[in-house]
Backbone as JSON, one array per atom type, in Angstrom:
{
  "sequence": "XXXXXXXXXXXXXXXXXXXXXXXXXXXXXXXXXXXXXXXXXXXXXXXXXXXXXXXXXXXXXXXXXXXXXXXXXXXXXXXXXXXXXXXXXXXXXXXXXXXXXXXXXXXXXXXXXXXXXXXXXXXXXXXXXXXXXXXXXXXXXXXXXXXXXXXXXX",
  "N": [[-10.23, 20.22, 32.33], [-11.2, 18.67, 29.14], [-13.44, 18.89, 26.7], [-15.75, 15.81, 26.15], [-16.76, 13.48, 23.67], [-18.83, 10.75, 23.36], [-18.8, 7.18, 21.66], [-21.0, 5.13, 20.71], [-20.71, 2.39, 19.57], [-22.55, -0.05, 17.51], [-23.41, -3.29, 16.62], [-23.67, -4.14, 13.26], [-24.93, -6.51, 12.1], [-26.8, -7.23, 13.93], [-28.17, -4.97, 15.55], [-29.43, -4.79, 18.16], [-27.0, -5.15, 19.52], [-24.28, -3.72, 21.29], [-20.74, -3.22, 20.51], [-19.4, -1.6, 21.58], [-18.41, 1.17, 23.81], [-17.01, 4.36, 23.5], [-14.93, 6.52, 24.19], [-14.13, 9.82, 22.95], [-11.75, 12.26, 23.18], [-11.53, 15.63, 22.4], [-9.24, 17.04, 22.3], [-7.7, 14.83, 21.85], [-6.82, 14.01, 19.34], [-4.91, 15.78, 18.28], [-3.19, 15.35, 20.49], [-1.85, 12.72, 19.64], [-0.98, 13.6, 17.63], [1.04, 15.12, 18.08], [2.69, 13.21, 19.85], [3.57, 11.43, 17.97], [4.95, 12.93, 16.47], [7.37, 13.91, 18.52], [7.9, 11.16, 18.55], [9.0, 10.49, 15.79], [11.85, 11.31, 15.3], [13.51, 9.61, 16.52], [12.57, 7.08, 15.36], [12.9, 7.25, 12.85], [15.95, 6.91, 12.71], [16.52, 4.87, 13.1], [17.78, 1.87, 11.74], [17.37, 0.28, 8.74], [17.02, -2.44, 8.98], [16.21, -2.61, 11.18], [13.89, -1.26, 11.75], [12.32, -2.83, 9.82], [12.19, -5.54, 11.29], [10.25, -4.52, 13.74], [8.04, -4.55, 11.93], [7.8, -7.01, 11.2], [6.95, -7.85, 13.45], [4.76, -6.91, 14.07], [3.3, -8.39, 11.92], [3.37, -10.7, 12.88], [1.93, -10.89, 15.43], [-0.46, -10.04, 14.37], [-0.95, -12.57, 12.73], [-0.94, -14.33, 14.95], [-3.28, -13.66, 16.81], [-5.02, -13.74, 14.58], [-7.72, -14.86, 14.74], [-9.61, -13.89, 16.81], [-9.2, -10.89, 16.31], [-10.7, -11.04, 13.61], [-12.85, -11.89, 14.33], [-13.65, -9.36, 15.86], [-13.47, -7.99, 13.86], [-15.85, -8.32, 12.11], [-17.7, -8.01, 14.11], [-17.84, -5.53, 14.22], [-18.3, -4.53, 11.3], [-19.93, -5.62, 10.17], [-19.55, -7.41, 8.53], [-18.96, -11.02, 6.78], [-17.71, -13.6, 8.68], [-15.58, -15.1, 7.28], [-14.97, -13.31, 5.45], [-13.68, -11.42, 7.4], [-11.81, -12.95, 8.32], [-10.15, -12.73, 5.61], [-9.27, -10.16, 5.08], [-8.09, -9.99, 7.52], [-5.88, -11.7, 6.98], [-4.68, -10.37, 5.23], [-3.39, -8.22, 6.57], [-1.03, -9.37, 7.43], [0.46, -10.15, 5.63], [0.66, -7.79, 3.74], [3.09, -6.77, 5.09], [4.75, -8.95, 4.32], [5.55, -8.35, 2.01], [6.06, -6.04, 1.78], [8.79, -6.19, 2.89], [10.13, -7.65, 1.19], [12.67, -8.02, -0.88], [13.26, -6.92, -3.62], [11.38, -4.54, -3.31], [12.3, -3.17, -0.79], [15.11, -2.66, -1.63], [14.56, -0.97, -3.99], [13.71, 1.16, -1.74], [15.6, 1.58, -0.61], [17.2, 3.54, -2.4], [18.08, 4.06, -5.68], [19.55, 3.9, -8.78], [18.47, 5.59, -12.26], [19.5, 5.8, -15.59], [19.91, 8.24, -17.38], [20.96, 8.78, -19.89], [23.43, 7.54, -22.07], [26.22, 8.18, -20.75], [25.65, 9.37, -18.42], [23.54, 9.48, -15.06], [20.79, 9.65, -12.42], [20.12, 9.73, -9.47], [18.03, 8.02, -7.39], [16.31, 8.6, -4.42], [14.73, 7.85, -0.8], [13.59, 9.7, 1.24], [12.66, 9.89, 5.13], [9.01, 11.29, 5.58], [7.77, 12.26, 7.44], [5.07, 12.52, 9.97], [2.3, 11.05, 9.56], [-1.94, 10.37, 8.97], [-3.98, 7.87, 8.96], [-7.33, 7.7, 8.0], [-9.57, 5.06, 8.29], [-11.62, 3.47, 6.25], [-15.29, 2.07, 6.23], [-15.57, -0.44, 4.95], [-12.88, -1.6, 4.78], [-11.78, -1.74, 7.32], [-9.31, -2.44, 8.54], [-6.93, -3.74, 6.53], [-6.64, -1.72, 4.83], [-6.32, 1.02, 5.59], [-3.48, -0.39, 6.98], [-2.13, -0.67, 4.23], [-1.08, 1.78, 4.1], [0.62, 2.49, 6.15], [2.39, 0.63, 6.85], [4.45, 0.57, 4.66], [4.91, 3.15, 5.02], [6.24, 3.12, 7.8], [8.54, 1.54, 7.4], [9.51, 2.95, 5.6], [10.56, 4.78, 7.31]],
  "CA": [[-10.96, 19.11, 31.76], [-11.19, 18.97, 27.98], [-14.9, 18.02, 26.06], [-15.7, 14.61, 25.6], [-17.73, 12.61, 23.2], [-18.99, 9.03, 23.61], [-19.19, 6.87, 20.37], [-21.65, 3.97, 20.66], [-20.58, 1.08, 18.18], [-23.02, -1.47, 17.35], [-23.16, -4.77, 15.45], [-25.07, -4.1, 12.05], [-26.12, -7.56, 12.07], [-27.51, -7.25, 15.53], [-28.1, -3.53, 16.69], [-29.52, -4.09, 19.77], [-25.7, -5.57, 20.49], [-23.66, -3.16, 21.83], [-19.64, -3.41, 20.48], [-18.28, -1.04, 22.63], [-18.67, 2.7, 24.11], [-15.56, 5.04, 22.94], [-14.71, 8.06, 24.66], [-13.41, 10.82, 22.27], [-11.29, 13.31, 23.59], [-11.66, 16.29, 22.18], [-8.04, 17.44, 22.1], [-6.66, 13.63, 21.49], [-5.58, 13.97, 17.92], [-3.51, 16.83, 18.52], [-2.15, 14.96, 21.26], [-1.39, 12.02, 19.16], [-0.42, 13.84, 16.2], [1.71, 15.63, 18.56], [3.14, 11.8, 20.27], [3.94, 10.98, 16.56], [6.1, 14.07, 16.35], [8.43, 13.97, 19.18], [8.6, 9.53, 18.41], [9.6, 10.54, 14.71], [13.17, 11.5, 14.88], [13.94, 8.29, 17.25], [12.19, 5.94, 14.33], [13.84, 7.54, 11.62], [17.55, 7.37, 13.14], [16.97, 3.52, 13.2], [18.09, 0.92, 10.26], [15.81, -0.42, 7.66], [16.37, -3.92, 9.14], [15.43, -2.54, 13.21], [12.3, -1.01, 11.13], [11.75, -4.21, 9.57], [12.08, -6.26, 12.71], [9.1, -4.52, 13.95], [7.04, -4.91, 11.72], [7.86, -8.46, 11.19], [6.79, -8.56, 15.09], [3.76, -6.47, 14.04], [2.55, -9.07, 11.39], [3.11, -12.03, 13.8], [0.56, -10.75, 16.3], [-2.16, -10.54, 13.29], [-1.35, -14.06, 12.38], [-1.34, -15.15, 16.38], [-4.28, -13.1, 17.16], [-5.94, -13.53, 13.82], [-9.34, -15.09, 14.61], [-10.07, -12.63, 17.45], [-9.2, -9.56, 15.35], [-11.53, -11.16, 12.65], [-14.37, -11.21, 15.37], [-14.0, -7.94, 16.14], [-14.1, -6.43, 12.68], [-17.17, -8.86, 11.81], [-18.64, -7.26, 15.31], [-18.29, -3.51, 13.92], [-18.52, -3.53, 10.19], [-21.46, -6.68, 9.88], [-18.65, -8.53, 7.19], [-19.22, -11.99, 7.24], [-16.39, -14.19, 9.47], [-15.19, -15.15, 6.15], [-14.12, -11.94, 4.99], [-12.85, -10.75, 8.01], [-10.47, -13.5, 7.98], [-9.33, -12.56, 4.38], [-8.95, -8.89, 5.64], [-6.64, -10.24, 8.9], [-4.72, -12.28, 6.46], [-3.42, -9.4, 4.24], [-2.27, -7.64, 7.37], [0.83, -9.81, 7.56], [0.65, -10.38, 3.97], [0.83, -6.84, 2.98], [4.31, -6.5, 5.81], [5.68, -9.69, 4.21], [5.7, -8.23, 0.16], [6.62, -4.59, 2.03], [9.97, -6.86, 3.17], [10.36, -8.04, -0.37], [14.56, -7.71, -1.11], [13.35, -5.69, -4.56], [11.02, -3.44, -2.56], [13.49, -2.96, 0.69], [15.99, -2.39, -2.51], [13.79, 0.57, -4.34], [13.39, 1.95, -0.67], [17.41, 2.4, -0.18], [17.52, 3.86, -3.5], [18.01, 3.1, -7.14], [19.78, 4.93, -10.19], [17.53, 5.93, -13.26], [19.75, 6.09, -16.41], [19.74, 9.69, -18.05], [21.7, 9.03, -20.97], [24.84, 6.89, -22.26], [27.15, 8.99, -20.15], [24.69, 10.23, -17.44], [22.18, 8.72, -14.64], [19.73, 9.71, -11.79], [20.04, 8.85, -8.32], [16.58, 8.22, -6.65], [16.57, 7.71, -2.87], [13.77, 8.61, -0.37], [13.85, 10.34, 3.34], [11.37, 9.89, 5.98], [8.8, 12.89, 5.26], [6.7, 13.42, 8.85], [4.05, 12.27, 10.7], [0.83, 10.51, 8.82], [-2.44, 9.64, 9.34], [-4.67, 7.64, 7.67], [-8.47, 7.08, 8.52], [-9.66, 3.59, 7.66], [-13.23, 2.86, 5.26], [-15.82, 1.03, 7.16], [-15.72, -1.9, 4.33], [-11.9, -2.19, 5.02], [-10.53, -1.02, 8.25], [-7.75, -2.9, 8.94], [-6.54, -3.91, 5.46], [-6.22, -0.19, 3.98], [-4.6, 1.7, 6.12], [-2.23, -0.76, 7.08], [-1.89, -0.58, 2.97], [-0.78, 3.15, 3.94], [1.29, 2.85, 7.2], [3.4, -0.56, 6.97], [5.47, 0.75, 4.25], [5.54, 4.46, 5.6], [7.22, 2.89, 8.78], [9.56, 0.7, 6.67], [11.03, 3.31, 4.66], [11.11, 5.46, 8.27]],
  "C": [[-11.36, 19.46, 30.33], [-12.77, 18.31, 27.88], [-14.79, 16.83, 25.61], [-16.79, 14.2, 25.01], [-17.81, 11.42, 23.29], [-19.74, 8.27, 22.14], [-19.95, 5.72, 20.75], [-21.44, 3.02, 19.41], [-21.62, 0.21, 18.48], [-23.29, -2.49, 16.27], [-24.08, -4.79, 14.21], [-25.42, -5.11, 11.87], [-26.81, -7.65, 13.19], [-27.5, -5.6, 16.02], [-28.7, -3.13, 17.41], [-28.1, -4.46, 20.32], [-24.56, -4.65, 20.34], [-21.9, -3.63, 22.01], [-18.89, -2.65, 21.29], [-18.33, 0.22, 23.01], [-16.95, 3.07, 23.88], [-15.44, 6.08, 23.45], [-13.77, 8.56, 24.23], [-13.39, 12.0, 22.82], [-11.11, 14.45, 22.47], [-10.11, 16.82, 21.38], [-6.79, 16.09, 21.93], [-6.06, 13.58, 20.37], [-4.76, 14.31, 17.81], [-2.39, 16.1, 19.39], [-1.25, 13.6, 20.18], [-0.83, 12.37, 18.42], [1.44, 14.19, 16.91], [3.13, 14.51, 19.36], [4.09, 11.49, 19.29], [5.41, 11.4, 16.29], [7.58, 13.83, 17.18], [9.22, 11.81, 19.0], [9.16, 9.74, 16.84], [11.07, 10.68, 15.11], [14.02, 10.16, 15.21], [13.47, 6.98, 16.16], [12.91, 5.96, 12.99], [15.39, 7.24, 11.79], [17.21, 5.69, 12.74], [17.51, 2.43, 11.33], [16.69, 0.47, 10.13], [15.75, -1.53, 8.22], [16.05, -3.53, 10.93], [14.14, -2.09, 12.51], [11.67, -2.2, 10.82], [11.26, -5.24, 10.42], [10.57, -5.93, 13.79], [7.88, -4.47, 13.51], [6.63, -6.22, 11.18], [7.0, -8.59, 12.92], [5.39, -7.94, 15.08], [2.83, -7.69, 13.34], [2.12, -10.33, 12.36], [1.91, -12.0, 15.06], [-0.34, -11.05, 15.58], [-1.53, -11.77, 13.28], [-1.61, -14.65, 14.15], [-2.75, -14.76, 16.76], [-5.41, -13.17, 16.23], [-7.86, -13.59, 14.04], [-9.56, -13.46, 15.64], [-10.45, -11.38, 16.79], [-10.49, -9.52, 14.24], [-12.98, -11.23, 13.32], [-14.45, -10.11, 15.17], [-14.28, -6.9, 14.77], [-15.39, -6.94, 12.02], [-18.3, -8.0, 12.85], [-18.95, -5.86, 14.42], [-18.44, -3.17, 12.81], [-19.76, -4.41, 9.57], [-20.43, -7.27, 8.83], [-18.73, -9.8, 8.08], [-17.81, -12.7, 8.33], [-15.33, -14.22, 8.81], [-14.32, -14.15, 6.01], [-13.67, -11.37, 5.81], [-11.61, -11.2, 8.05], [-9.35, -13.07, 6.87], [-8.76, -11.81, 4.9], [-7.71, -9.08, 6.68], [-5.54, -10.85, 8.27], [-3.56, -11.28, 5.86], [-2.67, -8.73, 5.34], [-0.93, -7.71, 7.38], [1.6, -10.15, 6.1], [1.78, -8.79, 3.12], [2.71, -6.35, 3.84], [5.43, -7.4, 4.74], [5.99, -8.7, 2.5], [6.13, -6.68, 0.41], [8.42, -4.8, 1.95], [10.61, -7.43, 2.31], [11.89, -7.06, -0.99], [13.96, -6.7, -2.34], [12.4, -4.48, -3.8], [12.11, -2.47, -1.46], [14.88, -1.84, -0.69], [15.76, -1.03, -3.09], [14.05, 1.7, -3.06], [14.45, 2.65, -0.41], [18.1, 3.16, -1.04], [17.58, 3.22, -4.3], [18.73, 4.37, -8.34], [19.03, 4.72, -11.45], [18.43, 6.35, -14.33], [19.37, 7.04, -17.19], [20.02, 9.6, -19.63], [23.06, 8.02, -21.09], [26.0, 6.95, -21.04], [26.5, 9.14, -18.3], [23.65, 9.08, -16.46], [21.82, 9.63, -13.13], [19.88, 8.95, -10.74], [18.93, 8.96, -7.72], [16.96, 7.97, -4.93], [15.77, 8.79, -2.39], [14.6, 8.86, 0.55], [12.73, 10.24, 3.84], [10.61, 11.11, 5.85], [8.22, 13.45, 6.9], [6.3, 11.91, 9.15], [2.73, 11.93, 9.72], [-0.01, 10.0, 9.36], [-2.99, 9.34, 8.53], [-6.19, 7.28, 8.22], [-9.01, 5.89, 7.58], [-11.23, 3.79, 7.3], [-13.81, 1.83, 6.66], [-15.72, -0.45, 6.37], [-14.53, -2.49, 4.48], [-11.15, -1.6, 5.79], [-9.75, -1.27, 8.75], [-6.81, -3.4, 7.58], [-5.62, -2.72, 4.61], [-5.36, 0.71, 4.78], [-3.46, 1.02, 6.72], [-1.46, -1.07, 5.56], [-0.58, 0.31, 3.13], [0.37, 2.88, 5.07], [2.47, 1.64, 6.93], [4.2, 0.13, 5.99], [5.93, 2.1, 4.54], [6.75, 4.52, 6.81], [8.18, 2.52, 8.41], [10.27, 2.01, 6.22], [11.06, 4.72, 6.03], [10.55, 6.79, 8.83]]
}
């Protein structure tokens, strides 16, 4: 049995209301980090448009699910309804301008002219495993800033 901690969330506009108890495992990061690891090589092998495809299927939940989602981050960070909405919008926002033919284009490479004669081939590779911890003023906005195009380019 590993150590556990219990996180109490509550509603900074209301904190006698009680968003949710969290039980942190002790040894869960590792495990996840570790999850990450062995699902990398299988995410990377795939095409840019099977990458794409899911996160086209990622944005469409935030827009189906939006209000909800925008509850819940009004529940845990006290932002008005308002602004949570904004926040749920960029989700699918920030997938659709990731999917953007000159982005997608950069991603598969690009040559950089050296000289008359001469040029520069750019082109990435998947590097690892990332995480990103999210701000309380924007935690669904920012790191899906960080992760939607990390998955895209693999």
């Amino acid at each position: 049995m590993t150590a556990a901690h219990e996180i109490v969330s509550v509603d900074p506009a209301h904190p006698s209301v009680e968003v949710g108890r969290f039980r942190i495992e002790v040894g869960a990061v590792g495990a996840a980090v570790q999850a990450a690891r062995a699902a990398f090589p299988a995410w990377s092998a795939r095409t840019p448009e099977e990458r794409a495809e899911v996160l086209r299927a990622w944005a469409a939940v935030t827009v189906r699910h939006a209000e909800r989602i925008a509850t819940l981050l009004t529940r845990e960070t006290g932002k008005t309804l308002a602004e949570a909405r904004q926040e749920v919008a960029l989700l699918a926002d920030k997938v659709n301008v990731t999917l953007e033919d000159r982005v997608r284009a950069r991603i598969a490479g690009y040559q950089i002219p050296a000289s008359a004669t001469r040029s520069n081939n750019c082109s990435y590779r998947p590097y690892g495993v990332m995480a990103v911890i999210g701000p309380f003023n924007f935690p669904a906005h920012l790191p899906n800033g960080h992760w939607v195009p990390a998955l895209y380019a693999g």
